[in-house]
Coordinates of C-alpha atoms and ligand atoms in Angstrom, one line a residue:
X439 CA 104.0 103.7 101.5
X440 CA 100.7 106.1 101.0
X441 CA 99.9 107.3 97.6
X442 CA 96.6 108.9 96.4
X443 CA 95.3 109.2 92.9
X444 CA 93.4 111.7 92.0
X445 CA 89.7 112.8 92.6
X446 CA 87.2 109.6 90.4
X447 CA 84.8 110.6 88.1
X448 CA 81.3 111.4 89.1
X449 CA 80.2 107.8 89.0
X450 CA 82.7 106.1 90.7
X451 CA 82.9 108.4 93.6
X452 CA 78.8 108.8 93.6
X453 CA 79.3 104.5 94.5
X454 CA 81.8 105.4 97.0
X455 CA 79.6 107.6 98.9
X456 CA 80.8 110.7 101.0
X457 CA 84.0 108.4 102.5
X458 CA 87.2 110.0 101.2
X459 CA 88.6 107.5 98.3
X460 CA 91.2 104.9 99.2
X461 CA 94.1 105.7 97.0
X462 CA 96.0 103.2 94.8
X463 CA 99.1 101.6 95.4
X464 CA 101.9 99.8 94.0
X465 CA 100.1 97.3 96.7
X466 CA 97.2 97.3 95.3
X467 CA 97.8 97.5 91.5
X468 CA 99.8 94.2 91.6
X469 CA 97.1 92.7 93.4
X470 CA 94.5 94.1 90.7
X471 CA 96.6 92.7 88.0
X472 CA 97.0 89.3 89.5
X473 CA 93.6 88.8 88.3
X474 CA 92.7 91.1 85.9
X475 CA 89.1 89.6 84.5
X476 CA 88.1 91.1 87.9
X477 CA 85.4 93.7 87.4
X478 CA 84.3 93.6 90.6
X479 CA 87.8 94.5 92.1
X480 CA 88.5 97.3 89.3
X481 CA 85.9 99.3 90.2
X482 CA 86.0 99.1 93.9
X483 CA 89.9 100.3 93.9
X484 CA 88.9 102.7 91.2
X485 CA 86.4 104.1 93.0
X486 CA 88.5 104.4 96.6
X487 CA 86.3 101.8 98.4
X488 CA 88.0 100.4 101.9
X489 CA 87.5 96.9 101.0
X490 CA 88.8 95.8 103.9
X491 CA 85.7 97.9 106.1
X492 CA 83.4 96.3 102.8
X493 CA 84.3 92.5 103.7
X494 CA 83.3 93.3 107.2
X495 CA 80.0 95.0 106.7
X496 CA 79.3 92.1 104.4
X497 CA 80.1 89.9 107.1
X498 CA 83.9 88.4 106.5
X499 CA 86.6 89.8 108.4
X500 CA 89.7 89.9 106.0
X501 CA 92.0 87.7 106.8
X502 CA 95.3 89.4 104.8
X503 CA 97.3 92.3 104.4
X504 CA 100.6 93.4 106.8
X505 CA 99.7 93.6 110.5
X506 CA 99.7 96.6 112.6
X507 CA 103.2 95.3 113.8
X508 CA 104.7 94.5 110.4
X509 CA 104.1 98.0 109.4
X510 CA 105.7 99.5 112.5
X511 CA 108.7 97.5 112.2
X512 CA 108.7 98.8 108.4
X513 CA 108.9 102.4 109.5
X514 CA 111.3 102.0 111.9
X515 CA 113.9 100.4 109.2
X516 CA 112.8 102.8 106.8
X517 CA 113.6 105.6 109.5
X518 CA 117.1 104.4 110.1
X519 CA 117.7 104.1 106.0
X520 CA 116.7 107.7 106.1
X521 CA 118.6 108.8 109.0
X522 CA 121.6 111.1 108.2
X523 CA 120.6 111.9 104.8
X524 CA 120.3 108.4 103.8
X525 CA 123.9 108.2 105.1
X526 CA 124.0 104.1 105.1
X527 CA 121.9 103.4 101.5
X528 CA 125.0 106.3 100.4
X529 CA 127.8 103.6 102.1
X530 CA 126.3 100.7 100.5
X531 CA 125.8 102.2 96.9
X532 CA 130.1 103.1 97.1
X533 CA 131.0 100.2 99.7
X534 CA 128.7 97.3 97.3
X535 CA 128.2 98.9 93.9
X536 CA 131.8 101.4 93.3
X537 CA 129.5 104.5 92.8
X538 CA 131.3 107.7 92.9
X539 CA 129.6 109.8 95.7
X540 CA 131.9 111.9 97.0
X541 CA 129.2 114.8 97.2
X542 CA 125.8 113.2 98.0
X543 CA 123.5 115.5 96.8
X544 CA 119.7 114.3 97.9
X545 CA 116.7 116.3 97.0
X546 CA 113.7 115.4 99.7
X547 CA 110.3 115.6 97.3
X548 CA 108.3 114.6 100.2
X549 CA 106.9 118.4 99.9
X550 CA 107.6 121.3 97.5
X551 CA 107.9 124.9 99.4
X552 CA 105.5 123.2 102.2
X553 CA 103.4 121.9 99.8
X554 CA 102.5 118.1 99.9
X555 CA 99.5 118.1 97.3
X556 CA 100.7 115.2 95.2
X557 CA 100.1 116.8 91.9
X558 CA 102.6 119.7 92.9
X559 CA 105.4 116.8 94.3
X560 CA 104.5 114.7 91.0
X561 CA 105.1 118.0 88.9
X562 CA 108.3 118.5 90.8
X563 CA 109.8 115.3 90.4
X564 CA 109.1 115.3 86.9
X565 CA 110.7 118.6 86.3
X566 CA 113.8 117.2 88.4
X567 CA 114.0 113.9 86.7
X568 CA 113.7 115.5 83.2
X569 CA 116.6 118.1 84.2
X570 CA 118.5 114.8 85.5
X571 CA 118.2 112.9 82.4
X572 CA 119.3 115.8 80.2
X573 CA 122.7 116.8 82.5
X574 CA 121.6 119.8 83.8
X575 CA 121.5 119.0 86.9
X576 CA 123.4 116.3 89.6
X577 CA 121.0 114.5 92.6
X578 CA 122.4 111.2 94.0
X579 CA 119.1 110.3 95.9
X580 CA 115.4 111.7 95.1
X581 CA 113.7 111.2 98.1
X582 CA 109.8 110.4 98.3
X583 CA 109.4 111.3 94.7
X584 CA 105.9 110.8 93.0
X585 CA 105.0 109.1 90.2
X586 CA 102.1 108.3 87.7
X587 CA 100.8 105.4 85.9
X588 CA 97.1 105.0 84.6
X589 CA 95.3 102.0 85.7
X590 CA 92.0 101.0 84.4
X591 CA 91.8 104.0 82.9
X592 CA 92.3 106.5 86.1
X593 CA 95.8 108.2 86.9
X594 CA 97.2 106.6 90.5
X595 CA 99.8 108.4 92.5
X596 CA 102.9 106.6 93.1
X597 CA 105.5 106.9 95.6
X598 CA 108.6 104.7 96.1
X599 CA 110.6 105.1 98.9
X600 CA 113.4 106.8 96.6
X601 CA 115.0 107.1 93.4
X602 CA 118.4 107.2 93.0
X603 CA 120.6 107.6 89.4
X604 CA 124.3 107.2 89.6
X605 CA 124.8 103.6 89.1
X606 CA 125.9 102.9 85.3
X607 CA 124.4 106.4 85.0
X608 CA 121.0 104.9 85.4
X609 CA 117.9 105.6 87.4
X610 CA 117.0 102.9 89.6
X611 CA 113.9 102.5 92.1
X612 CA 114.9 101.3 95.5
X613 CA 112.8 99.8 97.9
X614 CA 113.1 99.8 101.6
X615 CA 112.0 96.5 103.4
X616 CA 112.2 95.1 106.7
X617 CA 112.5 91.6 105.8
X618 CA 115.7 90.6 107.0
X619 CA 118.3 88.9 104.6
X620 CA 120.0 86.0 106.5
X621 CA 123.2 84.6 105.3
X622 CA 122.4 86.3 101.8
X623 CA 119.1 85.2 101.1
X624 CA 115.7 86.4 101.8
X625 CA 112.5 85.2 102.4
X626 CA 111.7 84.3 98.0
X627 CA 108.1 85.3 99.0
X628 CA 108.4 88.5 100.1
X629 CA 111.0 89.7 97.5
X630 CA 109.1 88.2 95.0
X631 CA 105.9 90.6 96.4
X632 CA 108.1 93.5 96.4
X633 CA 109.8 93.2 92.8
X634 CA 106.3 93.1 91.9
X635 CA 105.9 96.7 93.6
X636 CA 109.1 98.0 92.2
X637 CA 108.4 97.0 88.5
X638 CA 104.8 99.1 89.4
X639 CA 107.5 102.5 90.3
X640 CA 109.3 101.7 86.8
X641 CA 106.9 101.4 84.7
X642 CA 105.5 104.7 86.1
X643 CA 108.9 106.6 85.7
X644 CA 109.2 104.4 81.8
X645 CA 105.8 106.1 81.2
X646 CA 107.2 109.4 82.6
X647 CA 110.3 109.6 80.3
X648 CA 107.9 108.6 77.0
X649 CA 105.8 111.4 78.0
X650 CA 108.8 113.9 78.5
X651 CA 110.4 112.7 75.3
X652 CA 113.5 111.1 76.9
X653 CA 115.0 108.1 76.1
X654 CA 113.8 105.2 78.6
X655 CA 117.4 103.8 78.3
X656 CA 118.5 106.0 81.4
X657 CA 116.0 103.5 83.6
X658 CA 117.4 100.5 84.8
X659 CA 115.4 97.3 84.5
X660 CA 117.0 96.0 88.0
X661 CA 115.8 97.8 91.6
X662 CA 117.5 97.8 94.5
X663 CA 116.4 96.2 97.5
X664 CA 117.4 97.8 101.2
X665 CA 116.6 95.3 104.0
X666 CA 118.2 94.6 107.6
X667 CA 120.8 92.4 107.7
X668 CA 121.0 88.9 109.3
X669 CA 119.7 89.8 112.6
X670 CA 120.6 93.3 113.0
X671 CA 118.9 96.4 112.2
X672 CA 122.0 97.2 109.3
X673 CA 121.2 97.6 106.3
X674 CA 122.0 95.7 103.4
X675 CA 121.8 96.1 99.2
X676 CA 120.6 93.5 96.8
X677 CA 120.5 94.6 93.1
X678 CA 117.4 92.7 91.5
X679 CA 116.4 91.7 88.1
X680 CA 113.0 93.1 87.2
X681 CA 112.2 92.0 83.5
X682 CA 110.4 89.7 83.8
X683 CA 107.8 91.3 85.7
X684 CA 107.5 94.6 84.1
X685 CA 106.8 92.4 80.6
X686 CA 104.0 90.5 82.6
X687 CA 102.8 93.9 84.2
X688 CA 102.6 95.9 81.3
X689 CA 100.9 92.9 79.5
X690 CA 98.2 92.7 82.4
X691 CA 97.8 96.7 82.8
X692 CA 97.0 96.7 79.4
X693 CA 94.0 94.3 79.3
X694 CA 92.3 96.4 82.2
X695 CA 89.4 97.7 81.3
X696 CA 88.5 101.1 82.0
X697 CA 87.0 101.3 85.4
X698 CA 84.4 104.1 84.8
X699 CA 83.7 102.0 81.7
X700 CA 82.3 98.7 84.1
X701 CA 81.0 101.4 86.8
X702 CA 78.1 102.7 84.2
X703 CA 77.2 99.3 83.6
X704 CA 75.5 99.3 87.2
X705 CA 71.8 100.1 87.5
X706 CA 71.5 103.3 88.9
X707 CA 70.3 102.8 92.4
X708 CA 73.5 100.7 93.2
X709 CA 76.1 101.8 95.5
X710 CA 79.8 100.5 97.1
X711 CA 78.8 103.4 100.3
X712 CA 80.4 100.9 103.3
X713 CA 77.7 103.3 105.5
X714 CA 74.6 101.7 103.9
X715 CA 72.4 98.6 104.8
X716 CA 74.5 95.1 104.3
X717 CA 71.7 94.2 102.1
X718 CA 71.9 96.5 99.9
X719 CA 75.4 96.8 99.5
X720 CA 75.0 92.6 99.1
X721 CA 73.0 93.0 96.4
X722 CA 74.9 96.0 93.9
X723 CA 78.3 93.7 95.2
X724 CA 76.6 91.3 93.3
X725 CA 75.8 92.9 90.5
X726 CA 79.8 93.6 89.5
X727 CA 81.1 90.7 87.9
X728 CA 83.9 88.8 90.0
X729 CA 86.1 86.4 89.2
X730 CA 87.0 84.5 91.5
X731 CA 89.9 81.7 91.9
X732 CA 91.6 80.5 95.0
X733 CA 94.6 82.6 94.3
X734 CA 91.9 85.4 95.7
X735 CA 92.6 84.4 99.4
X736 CA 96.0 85.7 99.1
X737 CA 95.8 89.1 97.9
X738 CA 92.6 90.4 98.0
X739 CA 90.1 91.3 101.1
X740 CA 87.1 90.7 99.2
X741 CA 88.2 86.5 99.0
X742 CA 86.3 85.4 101.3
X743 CA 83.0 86.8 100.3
X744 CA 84.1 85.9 96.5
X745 CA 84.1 82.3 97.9
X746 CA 81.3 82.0 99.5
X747 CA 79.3 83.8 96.3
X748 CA 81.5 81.2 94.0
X749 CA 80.1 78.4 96.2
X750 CA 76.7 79.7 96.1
X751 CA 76.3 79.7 92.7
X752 CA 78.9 76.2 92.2
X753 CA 80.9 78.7 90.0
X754 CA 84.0 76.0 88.4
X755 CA 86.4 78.9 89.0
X756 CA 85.9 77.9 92.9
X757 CA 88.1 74.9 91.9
X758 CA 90.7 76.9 90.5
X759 CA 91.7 78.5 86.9
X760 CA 92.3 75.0 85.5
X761 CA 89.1 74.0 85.7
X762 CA 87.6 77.5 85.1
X763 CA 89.2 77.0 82.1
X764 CA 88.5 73.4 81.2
X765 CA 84.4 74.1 81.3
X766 CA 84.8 77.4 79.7
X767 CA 80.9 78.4 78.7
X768 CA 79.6 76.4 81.3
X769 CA 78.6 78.3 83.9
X770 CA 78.4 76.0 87.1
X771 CA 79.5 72.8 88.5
X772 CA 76.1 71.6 88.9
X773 CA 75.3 72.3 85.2
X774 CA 78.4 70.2 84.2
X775 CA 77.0 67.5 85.8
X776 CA 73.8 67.5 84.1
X777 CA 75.5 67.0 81.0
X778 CA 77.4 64.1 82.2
X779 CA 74.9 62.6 84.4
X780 CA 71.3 63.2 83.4
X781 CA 72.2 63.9 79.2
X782 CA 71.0 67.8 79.2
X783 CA 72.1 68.7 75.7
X784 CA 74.6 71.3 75.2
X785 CA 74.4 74.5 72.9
X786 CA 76.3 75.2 69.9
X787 CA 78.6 77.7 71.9
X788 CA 79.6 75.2 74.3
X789 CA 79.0 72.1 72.4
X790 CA 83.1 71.2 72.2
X791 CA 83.6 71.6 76.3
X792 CA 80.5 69.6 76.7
X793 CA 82.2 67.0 74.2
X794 CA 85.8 67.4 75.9
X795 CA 83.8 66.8 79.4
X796 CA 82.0 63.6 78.6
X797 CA 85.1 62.2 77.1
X798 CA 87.7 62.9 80.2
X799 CA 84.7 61.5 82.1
X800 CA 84.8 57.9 80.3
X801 CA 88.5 58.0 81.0
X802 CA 88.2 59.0 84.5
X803 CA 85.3 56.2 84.8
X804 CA 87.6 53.4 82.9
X805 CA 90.6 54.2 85.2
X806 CA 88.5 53.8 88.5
X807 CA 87.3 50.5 87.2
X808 CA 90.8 49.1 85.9
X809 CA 92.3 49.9 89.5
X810 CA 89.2 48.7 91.3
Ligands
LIG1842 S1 88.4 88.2 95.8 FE1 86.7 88.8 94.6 S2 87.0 91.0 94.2 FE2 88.9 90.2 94.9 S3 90.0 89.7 93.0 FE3 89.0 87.8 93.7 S4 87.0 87.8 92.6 FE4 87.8 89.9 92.5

């Protein structure tokens, strides 16, 4: 699912270096707001940085993300979704959900007059959407539209695999996935990843019907979910619940802060360019705050370099956001300790974790010796 956004400003790209920018994707903004105190991933997705080819030149090879095989076998599903003019994702929506399709009128968005600049294709979809929502006009599926939703304070380019509006007169995202469904259920994992996604494509088209003066009630708050069927390459329909996350993903959007904002905070002779010396890219990596918890290792391909900087330092986040958050102010595990075991006296800011500390320590100590 490629999307782009569009060009960064001066300073983010000057970090980048002359690599084109990665774009932003429903991928990677769930990811980003999965831990949002992040500074160090905001500005490396803001600015288009492979983070992937960053890990390596730093010297960890990322161990994450879909494999070369996962994402064929996703393109091959989606193709067969798509084949016929979406014939089957048209027999499901009558044959599983009653909608009335008797002329199934898709509009492809995928280009505009040979155009496939995704400014023109956003500009498109909005104008069909709009006409949608106000009855002028009658599409059953919107293929490859494009979307927009700002993150950290840039505009990212969206594209779900298709839009469709005639169920409960609605518009609903649909995602195409090819994780099977066996005997009705799904791995919980992997549709919980992907409603993630989905509630990233409906936010964008909520933000696109505030902008165009509509009434967001014409959006579903469900998606629907196309994946192959029990061990076949069929396809199948699942209608899934997305409030939940679109209240938590509009919470954590929110409390991003503005990319370009945390870029100019970097001296000026740093730089994110993958083509320059490890050490130097070491050292302005460094410089961006992280904020790293274990949780990293599953979604982002900076983990394991986080880790190893966490472990460095004996950052308390290394142990995980509970204990982050128990010794908030104190800034490593080592400096903990000193307060328990050699009595360095704590400041005023931090003067109630210090106090907190010492006491779970006397309970922790009397418990040892009661069971000894
Ligand atoms: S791995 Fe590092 S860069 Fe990625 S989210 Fe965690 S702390 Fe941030």
């Amino acid at each position: 699912m490629p999307s782009h956004s569009s060009e960064p400003p001066d300073r983010l790209a000057q970090l980048r270096g002359a690599r084109p920018p990665l774009a932003y994707t429903a991928r990677k903004i769930t990811a980003l707001t999965a831990n949002p105190a992040c500074a160090r991933r905001s500005v490396l997705d803001a600015s288009g940085v492979d983070k992937t080819a960053l890990a390596r030149r730093l010297g960890h090879e990322p161990r994450f993300g879909q494999s070369p095989f996962a994402i064929a076998r996703e393109e091959a599903f989606k193709a067969t979704v798509r084949w016929g003019s979406y014939a089957e994702l048209i027999r499901l929506l009558r044959e599983d959900l009653g909608v009335p399709v008797d002329e199934a009128k898709l509009q492809d968005l995928g280009e505009v007059g040979g155009i496939t600049s995704l400014e023109v294709r956003e500009r498109e979809t909005r104008g069909v959407i709009e006409r949608i929502a106000a009855g002028d006009e009658e599409r059953l599926i919107l293929q490859s539209p494009v979307l927009t939703v700002e993150v950290a304070g840039r505009l990212a380019y969206l594209e779900p695999d298709a839009l469709t509006h005639r169920i409960d007169g609605r518009f609903h995202v649909v995602a195409i996935r090819s994780f099977p469904v066996i005997d009705g259920q799904a791995d919980p994992t992997a549709v919980a990843q992907t409603a993630k996604q989905a509630s990233v494509h409906v936010l964008a088209l909520r933000r696109a019907f505030a902008a165009a003066g509509l009434d967001a009630e014409q959006i579903a708050d469900t998606f629907l979910l196309v994946c192959p069927k029990d061990f076949s390459n069929r396809p199948c329909l699942s209608r899934i619940d997305l409030r939940q996350e679109l209240a938590a993903l509009d919470f954590q959007l929110n409390r991003l802060r503005r990319a370009e904002d945390l870029a100019h905070g970097l001296p000026a002779t740093a730089t994110l360019d993958i083509d320059r010396d490890p050490a130097v890219l070491h050292e302005s990596v460094e410089q961006l705050p992280a904020s790293y918890v274990p949780d990293c290792l599953s979604f982002c391909e900076m983990a394991h370099h986080c880790r190893d900087e966490a472990d460095a330092h004996g950052y308390p986040a290394r142990l995980g956001s509970t204990v982050r958050n128990a010794l908030a102010g104190i800034d490593s595990t080592s400096t903990a300790l000193a307060y328990l075991d050699s009595g360095l006296p704590p400041g005023a800011e931090n003067a109630e974790t210090v106090e907190l500390l010492i006491a779970a320590d006397w309970l922790f100590r009397l418990r040892t010796e009661e069971t000894a």
